[in-house]
Coordinates of C-alpha atoms in Angstrom, one line a residue:
Chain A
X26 CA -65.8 -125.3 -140.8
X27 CA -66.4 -128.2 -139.2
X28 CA -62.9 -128.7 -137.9
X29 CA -62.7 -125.4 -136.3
X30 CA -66.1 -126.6 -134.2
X31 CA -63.9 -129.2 -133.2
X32 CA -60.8 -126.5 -132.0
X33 CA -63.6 -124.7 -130.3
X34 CA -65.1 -127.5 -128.4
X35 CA -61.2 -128.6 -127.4
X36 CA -60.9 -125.0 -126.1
X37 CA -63.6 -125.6 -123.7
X38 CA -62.8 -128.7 -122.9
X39 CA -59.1 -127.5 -122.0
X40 CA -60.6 -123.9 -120.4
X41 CA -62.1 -126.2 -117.4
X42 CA -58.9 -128.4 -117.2
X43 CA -57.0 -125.0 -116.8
X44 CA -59.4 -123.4 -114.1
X45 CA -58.8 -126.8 -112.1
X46 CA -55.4 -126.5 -112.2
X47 CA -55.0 -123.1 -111.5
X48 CA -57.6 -123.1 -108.5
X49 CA -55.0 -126.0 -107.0
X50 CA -52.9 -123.0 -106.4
X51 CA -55.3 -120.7 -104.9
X52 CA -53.0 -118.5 -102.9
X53 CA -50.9 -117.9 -106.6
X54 CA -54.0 -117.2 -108.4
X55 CA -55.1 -114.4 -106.2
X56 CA -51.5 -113.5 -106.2
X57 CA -51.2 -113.2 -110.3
X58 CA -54.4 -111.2 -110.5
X59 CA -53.0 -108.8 -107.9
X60 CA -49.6 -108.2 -110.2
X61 CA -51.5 -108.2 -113.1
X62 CA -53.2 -105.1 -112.1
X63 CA -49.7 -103.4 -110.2
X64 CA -48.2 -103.6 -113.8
X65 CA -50.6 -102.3 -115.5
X66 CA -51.7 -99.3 -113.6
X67 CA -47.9 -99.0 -113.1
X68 CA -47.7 -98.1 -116.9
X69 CA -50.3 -95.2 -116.0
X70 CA -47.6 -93.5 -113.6
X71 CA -45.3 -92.5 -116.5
X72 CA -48.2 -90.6 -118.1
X73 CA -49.9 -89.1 -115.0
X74 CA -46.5 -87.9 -114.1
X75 CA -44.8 -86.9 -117.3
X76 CA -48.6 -84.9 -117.4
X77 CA -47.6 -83.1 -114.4
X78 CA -45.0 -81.1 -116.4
X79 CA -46.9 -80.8 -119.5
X80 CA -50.2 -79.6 -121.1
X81 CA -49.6 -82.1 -124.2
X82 CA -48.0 -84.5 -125.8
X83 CA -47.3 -83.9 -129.4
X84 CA -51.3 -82.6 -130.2
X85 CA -52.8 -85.4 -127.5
X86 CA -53.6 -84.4 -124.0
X87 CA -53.3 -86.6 -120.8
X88 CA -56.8 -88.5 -120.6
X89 CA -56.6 -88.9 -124.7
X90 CA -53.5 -90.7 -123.9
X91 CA -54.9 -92.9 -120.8
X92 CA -57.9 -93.5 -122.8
X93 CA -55.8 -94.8 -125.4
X94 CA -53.5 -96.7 -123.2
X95 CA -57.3 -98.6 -121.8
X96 CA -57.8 -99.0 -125.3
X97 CA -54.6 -100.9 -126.2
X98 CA -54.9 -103.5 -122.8
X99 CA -58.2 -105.3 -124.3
X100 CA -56.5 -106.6 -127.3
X101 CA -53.1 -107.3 -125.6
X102 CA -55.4 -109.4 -123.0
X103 CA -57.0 -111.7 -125.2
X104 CA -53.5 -111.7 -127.1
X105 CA -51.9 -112.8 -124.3
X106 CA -54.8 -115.0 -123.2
X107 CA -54.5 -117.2 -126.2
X108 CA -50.6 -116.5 -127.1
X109 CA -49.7 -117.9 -124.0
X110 CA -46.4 -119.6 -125.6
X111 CA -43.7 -117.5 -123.7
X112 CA -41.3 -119.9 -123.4
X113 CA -41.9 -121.4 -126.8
X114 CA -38.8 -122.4 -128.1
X115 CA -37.6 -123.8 -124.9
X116 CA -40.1 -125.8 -124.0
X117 CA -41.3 -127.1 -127.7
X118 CA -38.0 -127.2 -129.5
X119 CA -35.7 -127.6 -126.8
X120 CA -37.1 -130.0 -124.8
X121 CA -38.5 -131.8 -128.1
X122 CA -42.3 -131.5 -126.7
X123 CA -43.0 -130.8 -130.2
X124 CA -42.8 -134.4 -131.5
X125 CA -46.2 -134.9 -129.1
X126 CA -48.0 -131.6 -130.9
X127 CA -47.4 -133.0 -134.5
X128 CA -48.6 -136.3 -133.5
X129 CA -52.5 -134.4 -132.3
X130 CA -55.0 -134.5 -134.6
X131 CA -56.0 -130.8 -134.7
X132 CA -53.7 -128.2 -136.2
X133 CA -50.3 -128.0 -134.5
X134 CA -50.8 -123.6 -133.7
X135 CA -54.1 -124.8 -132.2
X136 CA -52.6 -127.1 -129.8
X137 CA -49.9 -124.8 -128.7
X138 CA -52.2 -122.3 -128.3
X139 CA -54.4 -124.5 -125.9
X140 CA -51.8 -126.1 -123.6
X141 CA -50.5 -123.1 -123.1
X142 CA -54.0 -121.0 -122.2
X143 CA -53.8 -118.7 -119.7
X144 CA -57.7 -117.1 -119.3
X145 CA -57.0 -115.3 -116.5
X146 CA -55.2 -112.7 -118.3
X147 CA -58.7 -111.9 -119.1
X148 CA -58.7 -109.2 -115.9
X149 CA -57.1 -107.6 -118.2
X150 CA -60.0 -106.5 -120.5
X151 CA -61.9 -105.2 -117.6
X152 CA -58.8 -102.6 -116.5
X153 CA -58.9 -101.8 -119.8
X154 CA -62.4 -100.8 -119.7
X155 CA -62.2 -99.3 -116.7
X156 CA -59.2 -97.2 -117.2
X157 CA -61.1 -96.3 -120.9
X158 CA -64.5 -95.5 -118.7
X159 CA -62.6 -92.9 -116.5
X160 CA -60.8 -91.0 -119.4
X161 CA -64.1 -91.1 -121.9
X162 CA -66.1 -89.9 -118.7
X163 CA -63.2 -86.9 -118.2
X164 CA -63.1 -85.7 -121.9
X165 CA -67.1 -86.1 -122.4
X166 CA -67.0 -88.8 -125.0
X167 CA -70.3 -89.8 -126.5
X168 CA -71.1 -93.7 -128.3
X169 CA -73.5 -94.9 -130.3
X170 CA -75.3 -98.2 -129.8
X171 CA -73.2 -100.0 -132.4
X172 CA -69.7 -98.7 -131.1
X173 CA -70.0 -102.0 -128.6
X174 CA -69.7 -104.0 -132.0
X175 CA -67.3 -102.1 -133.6
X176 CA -65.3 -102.0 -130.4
X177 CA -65.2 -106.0 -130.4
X178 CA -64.3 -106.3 -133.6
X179 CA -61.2 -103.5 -133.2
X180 CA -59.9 -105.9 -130.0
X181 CA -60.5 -108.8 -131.5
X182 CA -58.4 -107.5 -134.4
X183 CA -55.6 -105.9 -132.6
X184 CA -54.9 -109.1 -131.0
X185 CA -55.1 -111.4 -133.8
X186 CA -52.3 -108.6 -135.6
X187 CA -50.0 -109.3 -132.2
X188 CA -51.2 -113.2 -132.8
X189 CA -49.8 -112.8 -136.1
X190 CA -46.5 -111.3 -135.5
X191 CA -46.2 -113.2 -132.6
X192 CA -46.7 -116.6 -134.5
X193 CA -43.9 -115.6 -137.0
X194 CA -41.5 -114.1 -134.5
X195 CA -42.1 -117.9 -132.7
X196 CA -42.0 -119.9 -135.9
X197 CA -37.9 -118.4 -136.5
X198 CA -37.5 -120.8 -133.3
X199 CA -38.1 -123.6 -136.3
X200 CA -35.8 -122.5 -138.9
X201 CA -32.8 -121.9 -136.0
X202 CA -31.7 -124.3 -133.7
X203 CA -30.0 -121.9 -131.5
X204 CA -32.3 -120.7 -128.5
X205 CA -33.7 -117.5 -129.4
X206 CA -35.6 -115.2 -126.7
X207 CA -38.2 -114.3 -128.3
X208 CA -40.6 -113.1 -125.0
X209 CA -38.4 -110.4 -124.3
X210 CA -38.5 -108.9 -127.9
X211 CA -42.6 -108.7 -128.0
X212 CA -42.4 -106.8 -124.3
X213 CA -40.3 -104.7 -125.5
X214 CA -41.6 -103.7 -128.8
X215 CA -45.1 -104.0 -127.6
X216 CA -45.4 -100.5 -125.9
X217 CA -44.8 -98.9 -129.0
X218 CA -48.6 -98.9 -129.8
X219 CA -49.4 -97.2 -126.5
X220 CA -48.3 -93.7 -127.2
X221 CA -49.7 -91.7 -130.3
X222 CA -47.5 -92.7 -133.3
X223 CA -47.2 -89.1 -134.6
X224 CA -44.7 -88.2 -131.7
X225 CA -42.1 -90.6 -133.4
X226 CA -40.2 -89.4 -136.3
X227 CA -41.7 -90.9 -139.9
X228 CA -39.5 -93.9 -140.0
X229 CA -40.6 -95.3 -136.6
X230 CA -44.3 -94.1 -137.9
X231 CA -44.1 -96.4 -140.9
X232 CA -42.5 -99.5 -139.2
X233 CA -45.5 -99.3 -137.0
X234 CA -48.0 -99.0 -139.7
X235 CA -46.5 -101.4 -142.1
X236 CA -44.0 -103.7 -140.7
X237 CA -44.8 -104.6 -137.3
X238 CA -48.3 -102.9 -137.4
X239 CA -49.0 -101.8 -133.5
X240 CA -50.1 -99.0 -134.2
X241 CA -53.5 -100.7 -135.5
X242 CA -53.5 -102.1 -131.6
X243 CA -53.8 -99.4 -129.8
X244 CA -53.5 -95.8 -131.4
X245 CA -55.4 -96.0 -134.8
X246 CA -58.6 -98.0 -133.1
X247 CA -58.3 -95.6 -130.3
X248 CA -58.8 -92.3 -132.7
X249 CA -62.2 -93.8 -133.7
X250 CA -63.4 -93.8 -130.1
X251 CA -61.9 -90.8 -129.4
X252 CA -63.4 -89.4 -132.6
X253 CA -60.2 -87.6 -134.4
X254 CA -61.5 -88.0 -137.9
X255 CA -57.6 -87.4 -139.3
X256 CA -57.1 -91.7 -138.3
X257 CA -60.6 -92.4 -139.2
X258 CA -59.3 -94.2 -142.3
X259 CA -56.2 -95.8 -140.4
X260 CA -59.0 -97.7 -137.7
X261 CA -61.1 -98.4 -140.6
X262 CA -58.2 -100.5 -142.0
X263 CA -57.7 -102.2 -138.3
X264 CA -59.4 -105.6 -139.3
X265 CA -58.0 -105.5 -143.0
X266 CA -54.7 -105.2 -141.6
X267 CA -55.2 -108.1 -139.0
X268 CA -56.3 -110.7 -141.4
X269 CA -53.2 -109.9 -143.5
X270 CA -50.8 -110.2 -140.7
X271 CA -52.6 -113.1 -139.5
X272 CA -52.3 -114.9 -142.6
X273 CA -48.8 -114.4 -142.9
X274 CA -47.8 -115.4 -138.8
X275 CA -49.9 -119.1 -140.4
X276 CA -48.1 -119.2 -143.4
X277 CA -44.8 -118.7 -141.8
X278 CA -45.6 -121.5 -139.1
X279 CA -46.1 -123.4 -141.1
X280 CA -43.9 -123.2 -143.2
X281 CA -41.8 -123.7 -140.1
X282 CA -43.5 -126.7 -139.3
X283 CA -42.3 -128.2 -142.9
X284 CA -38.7 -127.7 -141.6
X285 CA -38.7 -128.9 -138.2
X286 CA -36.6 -131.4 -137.3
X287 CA -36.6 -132.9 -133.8
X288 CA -33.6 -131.6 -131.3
X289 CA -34.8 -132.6 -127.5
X290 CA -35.4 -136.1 -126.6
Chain B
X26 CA -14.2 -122.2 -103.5
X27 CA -12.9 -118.7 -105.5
X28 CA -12.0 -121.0 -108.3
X29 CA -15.3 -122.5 -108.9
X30 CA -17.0 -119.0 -109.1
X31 CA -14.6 -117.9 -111.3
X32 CA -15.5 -120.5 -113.3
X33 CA -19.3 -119.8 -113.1
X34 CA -19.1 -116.9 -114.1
X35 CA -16.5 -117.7 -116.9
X36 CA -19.1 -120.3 -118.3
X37 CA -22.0 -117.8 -118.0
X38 CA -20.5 -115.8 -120.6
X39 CA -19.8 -118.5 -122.5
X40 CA -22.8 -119.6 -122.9
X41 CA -24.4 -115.9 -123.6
X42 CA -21.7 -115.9 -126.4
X43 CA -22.9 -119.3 -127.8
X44 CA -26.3 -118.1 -128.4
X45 CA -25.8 -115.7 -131.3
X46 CA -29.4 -114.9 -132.1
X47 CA -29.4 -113.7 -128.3
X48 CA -26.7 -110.9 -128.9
X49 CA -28.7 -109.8 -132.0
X50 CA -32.0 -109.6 -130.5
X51 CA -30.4 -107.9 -127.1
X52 CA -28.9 -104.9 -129.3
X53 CA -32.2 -104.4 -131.8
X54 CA -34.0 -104.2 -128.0
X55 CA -31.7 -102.0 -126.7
X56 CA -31.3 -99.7 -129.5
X57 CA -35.3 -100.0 -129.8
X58 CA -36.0 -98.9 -126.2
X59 CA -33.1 -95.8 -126.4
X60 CA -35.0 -95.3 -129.4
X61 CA -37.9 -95.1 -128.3
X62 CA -37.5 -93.3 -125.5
X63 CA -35.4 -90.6 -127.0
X64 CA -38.4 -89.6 -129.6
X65 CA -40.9 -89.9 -126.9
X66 CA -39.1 -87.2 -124.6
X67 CA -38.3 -85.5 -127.3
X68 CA -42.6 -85.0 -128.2
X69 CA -43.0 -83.9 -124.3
X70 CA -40.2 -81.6 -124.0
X71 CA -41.7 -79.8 -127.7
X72 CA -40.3 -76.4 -127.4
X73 CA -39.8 -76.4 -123.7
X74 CA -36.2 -76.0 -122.3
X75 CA -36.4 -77.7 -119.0
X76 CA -38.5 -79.8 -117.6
X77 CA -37.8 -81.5 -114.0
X78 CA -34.7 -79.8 -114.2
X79 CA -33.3 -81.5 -116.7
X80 CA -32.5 -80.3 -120.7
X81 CA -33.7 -81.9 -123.6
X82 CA -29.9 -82.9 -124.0
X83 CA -29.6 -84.0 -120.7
X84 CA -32.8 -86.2 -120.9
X85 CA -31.5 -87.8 -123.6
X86 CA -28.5 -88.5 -122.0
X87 CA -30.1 -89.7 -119.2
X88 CA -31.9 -92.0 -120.8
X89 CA -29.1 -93.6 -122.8
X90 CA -27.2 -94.2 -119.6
X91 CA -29.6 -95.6 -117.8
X92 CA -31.0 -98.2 -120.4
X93 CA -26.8 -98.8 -120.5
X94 CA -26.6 -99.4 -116.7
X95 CA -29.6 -101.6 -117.2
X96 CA -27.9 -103.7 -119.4
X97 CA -25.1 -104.8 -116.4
X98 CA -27.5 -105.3 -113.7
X99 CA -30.7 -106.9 -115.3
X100 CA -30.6 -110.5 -115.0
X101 CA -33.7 -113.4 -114.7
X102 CA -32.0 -115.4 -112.0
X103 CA -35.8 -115.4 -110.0
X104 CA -37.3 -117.1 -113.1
X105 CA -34.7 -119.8 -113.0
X106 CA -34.7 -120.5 -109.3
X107 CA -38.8 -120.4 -109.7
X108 CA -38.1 -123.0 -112.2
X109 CA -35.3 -125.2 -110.3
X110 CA -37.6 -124.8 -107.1
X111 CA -40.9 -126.3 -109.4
X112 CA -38.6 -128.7 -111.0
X113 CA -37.1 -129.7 -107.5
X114 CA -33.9 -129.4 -108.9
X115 CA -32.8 -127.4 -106.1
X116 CA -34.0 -130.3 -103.8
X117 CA -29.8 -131.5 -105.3
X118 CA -28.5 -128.2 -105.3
X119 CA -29.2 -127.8 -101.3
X120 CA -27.2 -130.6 -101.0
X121 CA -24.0 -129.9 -102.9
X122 CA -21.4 -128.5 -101.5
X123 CA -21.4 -125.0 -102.6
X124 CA -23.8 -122.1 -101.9
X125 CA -26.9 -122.3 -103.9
X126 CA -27.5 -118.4 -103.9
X127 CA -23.6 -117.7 -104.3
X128 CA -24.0 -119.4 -107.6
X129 CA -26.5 -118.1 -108.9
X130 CA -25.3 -114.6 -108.7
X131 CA -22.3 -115.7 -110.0
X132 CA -24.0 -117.1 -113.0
X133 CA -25.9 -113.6 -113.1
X134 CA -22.6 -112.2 -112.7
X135 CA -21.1 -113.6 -115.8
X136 CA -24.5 -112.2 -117.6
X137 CA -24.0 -109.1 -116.5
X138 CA -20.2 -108.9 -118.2
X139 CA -21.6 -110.1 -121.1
X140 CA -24.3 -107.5 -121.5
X141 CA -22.0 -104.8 -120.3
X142 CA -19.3 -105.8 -123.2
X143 CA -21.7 -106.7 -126.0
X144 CA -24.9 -104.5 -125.2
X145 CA -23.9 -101.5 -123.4
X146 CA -20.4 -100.7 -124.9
X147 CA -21.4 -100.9 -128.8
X148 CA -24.7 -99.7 -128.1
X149 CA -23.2 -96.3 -125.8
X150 CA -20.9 -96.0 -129.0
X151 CA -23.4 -96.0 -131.2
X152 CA -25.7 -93.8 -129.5
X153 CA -22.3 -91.5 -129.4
X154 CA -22.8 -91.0 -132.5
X155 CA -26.3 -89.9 -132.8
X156 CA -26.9 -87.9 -129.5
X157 CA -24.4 -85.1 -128.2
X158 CA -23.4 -87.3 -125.0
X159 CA -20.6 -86.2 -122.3
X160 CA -18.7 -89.0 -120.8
X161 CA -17.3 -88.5 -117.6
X162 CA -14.3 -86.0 -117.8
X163 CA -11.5 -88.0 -115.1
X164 CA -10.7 -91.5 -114.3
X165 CA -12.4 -90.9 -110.6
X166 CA -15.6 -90.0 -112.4
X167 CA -15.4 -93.6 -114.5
X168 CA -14.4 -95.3 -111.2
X169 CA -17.1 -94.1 -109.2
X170 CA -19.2 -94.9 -111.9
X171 CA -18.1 -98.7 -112.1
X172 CA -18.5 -98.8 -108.1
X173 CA -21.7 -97.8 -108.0
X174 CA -22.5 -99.7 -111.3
X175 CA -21.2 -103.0 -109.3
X176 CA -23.4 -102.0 -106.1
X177 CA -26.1 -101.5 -108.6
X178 CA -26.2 -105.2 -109.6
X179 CA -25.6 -106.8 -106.2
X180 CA -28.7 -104.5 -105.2
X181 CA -31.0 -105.8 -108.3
X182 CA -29.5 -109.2 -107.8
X183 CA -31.0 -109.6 -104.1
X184 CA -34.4 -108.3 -105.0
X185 CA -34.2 -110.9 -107.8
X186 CA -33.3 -113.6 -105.2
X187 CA -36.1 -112.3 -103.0
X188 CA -38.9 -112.4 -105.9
X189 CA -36.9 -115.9 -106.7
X190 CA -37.2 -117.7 -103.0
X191 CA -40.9 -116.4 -102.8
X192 CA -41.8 -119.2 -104.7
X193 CA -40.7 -121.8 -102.0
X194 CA -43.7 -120.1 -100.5
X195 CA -46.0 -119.5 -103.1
X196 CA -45.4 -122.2 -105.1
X197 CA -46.2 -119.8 -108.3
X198 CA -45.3 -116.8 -109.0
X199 CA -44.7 -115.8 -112.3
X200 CA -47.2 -112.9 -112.0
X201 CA -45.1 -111.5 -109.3
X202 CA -42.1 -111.2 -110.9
X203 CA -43.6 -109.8 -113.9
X204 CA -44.7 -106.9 -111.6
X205 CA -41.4 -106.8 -110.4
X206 CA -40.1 -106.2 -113.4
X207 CA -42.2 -102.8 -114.1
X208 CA -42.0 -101.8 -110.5
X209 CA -38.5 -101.7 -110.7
X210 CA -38.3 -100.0 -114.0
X211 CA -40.5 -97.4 -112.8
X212 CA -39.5 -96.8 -109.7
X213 CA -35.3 -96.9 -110.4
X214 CA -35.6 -93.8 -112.3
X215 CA -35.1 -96.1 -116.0
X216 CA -38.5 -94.7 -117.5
X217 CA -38.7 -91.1 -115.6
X218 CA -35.8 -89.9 -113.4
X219 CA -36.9 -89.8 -109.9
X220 CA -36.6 -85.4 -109.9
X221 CA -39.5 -85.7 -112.5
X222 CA -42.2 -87.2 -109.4
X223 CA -43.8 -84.9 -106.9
X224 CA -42.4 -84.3 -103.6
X225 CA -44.6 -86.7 -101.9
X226 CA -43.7 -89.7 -104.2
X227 CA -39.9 -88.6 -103.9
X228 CA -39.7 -88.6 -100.0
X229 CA -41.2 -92.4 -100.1
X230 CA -39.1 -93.6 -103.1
X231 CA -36.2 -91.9 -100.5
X232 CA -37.1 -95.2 -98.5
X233 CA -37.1 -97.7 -100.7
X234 CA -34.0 -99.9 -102.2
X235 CA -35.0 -98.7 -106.6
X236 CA -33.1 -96.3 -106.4
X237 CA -29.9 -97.4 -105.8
X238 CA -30.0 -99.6 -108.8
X239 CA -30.5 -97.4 -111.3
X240 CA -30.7 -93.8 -110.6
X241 CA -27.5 -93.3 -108.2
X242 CA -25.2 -94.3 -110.9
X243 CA -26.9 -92.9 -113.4
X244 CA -26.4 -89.8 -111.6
X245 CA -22.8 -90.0 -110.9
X246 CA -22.1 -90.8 -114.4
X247 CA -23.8 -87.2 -115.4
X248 CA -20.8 -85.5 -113.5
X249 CA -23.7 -83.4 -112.2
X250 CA -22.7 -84.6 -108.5
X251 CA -19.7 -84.0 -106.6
X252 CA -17.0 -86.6 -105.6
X253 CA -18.2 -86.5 -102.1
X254 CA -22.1 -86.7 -103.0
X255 CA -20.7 -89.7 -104.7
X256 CA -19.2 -91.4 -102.1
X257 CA -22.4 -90.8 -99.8
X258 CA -24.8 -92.5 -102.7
X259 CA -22.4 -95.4 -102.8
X260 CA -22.7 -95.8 -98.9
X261 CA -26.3 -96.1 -99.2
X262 CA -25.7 -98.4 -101.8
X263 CA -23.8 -100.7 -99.7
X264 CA -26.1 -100.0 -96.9
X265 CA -29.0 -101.0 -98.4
X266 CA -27.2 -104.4 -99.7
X267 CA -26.6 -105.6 -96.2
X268 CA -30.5 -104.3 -95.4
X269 CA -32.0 -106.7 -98.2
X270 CA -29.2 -109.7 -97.3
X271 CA -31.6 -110.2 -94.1
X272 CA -34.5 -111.4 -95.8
X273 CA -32.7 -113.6 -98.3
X274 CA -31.0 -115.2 -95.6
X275 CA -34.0 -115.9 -93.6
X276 CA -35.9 -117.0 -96.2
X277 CA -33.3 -119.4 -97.2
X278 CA -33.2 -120.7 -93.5
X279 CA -37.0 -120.9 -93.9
X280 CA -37.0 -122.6 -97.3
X281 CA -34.9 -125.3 -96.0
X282 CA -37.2 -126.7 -94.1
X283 CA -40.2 -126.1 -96.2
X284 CA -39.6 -127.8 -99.5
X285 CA -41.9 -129.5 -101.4
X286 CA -41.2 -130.7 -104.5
X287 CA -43.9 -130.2 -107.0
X288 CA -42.6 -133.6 -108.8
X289 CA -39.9 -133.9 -110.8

C-alpha cells in the first residue's frame, strides 16, 4: 500500500513535468485537442449516415448506438491517457531504453506508464459525455443518484480491461526480438466494442466476451445505462472481468520482464 | 538516379519481409476489419435488398476491395518524416544528393508491393472463398484497375507528405495525423461508399482529393463502370496529383529555410 502512495505521488510529480512540456509547444497542443475531437466525431458520421438508410440496427436504434458509442470514449480516454506506450517496442526494446526502467525503483509497468503520460487525451471523457448527454436527452433516459458511481467504476473498468490486454499484447515485444507493431493491432481491434455485439455472428460474440473482452468496454456497460435488462448481468460482470484481465496483462509483463534481455545500446 | 530508387524500394520490401511478426499481425488485421465489416453490413442491410444502391452482395464486395486497395496505398511515411524532422535527421538528408521526398515515396513504394503481395493477394483469395466475389471479367478491366490502383497511392502518398512536412511548421503533430488517418478512411469511401452520403455531403466530397484514393478504383474494379467512365476517373486522378504536388513543393521550399532542429 504504501508503495502504490509512492506510484501515485510520482504520477503527480511527472503530471506537472508533462503539462510544462507540452505548453512549450502551444500551437501543437491546441492543434492535438482539435484532431482529437475531428476523429472522434468523425466515427459518429458512419452511424448518422448508415441511420439515414435504416430504422435499426440488429434490435438497436440510431441514438442507442451514439449513446453507446459516448459510452465507449470515456474508458478508451483514460486507457489511452495512461497506456500511452505506442511505440513501445521501439522505443524500449529497440533502442534499449529499457535497461534505464529496470534500474527505477518503482515497478517497471509503472514507469512506462508515467514517461509515457499523455493527460490530455482526457478531452476525451468530456466528448464522451457529451455525445452520451445528447442521445440519453433524445431517447428520455432517466438516472439515479448513484448511476454517477456506478458509471465511474464501469470506465474505470473498461479501461483497465484495454490496460490489460494492452499490457500483454506489449509484453510479446519481450519474448520476440523481431519488431512487432503492436499500435496498429489495438486500433484496429478496438472498434469492435462500439457496435452492439449481437449484430456479429456467435463466434465473433464470444471472442469479444471471453478472449479479448471489449465488449465489457463499451456495449455490456452501455446496456445498464440504457437500461436493456437482457445485458444487465453481462455489465454486472464489467469490473469482475477487468480485474481478471488485468491480472493476467501484470502477470504476462512480467513474466516478460524475467526474459528480457538487452538488444539496443 | 533510377538505380538508387530501384534499390529503395527493393530494400523496403526487404525489410517488410524481415519482420515476420509484421506479415502475421497485417493479415489477422486485415481479415479482422473485412470481418468486421462484412457482419456489420450484413446487421444493417437485415432483410433489405438494397440500400444506397448497392446489394447485400455487392456491399460485401465492396468492402473486401476496398480494404484490399487499402492495403497498396496505406503507408506511415508522415510519422517517419515527423520523426526524421524532430530527430533532425533530415537536417543530413537535405544535404545529400538525392531528393528527400523522392525517397521516401520510394521507400513507401516498396511497402506498398509488399502489402499488395502478402496482404491483399492471400487475403482477396481467401475472402474468395467465403463471399460470392466477381473479379473483373477482361484484362482491360484488371489494367484499369492497376492504373488507377497506382494513381491511388501516389494520391495518398502526397497527402501523407503534406500531413508529414506540417511538422516543419508545427513542430508536433501527431494528433494531426491521427485525424488524418480517420478522415481519409471516411471520406475515401473505405467505411461507407460515397453513394451511401446525402446529396449535399456528395457534391462537396466531389471537391475534395479522398476520393480518388479509394473509391475510383474500387469502383472500376466492380465492372459497374464503363471503359470510358474509367478513363475519365483516372484523369481526375492524375489531375488531382499535379493539384496536391503544389503544396508539397512549396512547403519543401518553405521548410528549407525554416528548420530548426529540436536536438539531436
Amino acid at each position: 500500500m504504501q508503495d502504490m502512495r509512492h506510484i501515485f505521488s510520482i504520477f503527480a510529480d511527472y503530471l506537472s513535468q508533462y503539462f510544462k512540456t507540452r505548453l512549450a509547444y502551444r500551437t501543437d497542443f491546441l492543434g492535438d485537442f482539435v484532431s482529437n475531437l475531428v476523429s472522434e466525431l468523425i466515427n459518429l458520421v458512419f452511424i448518422v449516415v448508415v441511420f439515414t438508410h435504416v430504422p435499426l440496427m440488429g434490435d438497436w436504434t440510431r441514438d442507442e448506438i451514439i449513446f453507446i458509442y459516448g459510452f465507449f470514449l470515456v474508458p478508451y480516454a483514460l486507457f489511452s491517457m495512461f497506456f500511452g506506450f505506442w511505440d513501445f517496442n521501439e522505443r524500449y526494446i529497440i533502442r534499449g531504453e529499457m535497461d534505464r526502467i529496470l534500474t527505477r525503483p518503482i515497478h517497471n509497468l509503472a514507469q512506462v506508464c508515467l514517461e509515457s503520460i499523455a493527460p490530455d487525451r482526457i478531452f476525451g471523457v468530456i466528448t464522451g459525455i457529451i455525445i452520451m448527454g445528447y442521445a440519453a436527452i433524445q431517447l428520455d433516459l432517466s438516472f439515479y443518484w448513484y448511476d454517477v458511481f456506478i458509471f465511474i467504476g464501469l470506465s474505470i473498468s473498461g479501461a483497465l480491461i484495454y490496460g490489460g490486454v494492452y499490457t500483454a499484447i506489449a509484453a510479446v515485444s519481450f519474448f520476440s526480438d523481431s519488431r512487432t507493431g503492436i499500435a496498429p493491432m489495438i486500433y484496429n481491434i478496438q472498434q469492435y466494442g462500439r457496435y452492439p455485439v449481437d449484430v456479429y455472428n456467435k463466434a465473433i460474440r464470444f471472442v469479444l466476451t471471453y478472449v479479448l473482452p471489449f465488449a465489457f468496454v463499451g456495449v455490456y456497460p452501455a446496456a445498464y445505462f440504457l437500461r436493456k435488462e437482457v445485458w444487465y448481468t453481462y455489465a454486472a460482470m464489467t469490473p469482475v472481468v477487468a480485474v481478471i484481465f488485468f491480472g493476467i496483462g501484470l502477470l504476462v509483463w512480467n513474466w516478460g520482464v524475467t526474459k528480457y534481455r538487452g538488444a539496443g545500446s | 538516379m533510377r538505380k538508387l530508387y530501384m534499390e529503395l524500394i527493393r530494400m523496403r520490401f526487404l525489410t517488410m519481409l524481415a519482420y515476420r511478426v509484421n506479415y502475421y499481425s497485417g493479415i489477422i488485421i486485415y481479415a479482422i476489419n473485412i470481418g468486421a465489416y462484412y457482419f456489420l453490413w450484413g446487421a444493417i442491410y437485415g432483410g433489405q435488398q438494397q440500400l444506397g444502391g448497392l446489394t447485400v452482395e455487392q456491399m460485401t464486395s465492396y468492402v473486401a476491395i476496398a480494404w484490399m486497395s487499402r492495403a497498396f496505398y496505406f503507408n506511415n511515411i508522415d510519422t517517419e518524416i515527423a520523426q526524421d524532422v524532430r530527430e533532425g535527421k533530415v537536417a543530413i538528408e537535405m544535404i545529400r544528393p538525392y531528393n528527400y521526398l523522392s525517397v521516401k515515396t520510394a521507400q513507401a513504394f516498396g511497402e506498398g508491393i509488399f502489402r499488395f503481395l502478402f496482404f491483399a493477394g492471400p487475403g482477396i483469395f481467401l475472402i474468395s472463398l467465403i463471399i460470392p466475389f466477381s473479379f473483373p471479367a477482361t484484362a482491360t478491366g484488371w489494367g484499369l484497375y492497376l492504373i488507377s490502383l497506382m494513381c491511388a497511392f501516389l494520391i495518398n502518398t502526397q497527402i501523407n507528405l503534406v500531413t508529414g512536412l506540417l511538422t516543419f511548421f508545427l513542430f508536433r503533430n501527431d494528433g494531426m495525423m491521427r485525424a488524418k488517418r480517420v478522415v481519409v478512411d471516411l471520406l475515401s469511401g473505405l467505411v461507407l461508399p460515397i453513394s451511401f452520403f446525402p446529396g449535399w455531403a456528395q457534391t462537396v466530397m466531389g471537391y475534395l482529393p479522398f476520393q480518388a484514393v479509394n473509391y475510383y478504383p474500387s469502383l472500376i474494379f466492380t465492372g459497374a463502370i464503363t471503359t470510358e467512365r474509367s478513363w475519365e476517373l483516372i484523369g481526375f486522378q492524375v489531375i488531382w496529383m499535379f493539384v496536391i504536388l503544389v503544396p508539397i513543393l512549396v512547403m519543401w521550399r518553405l521548410a528549407r529555410n525554416k528548420l530548426v532542429v529540436q536536438g539531436g
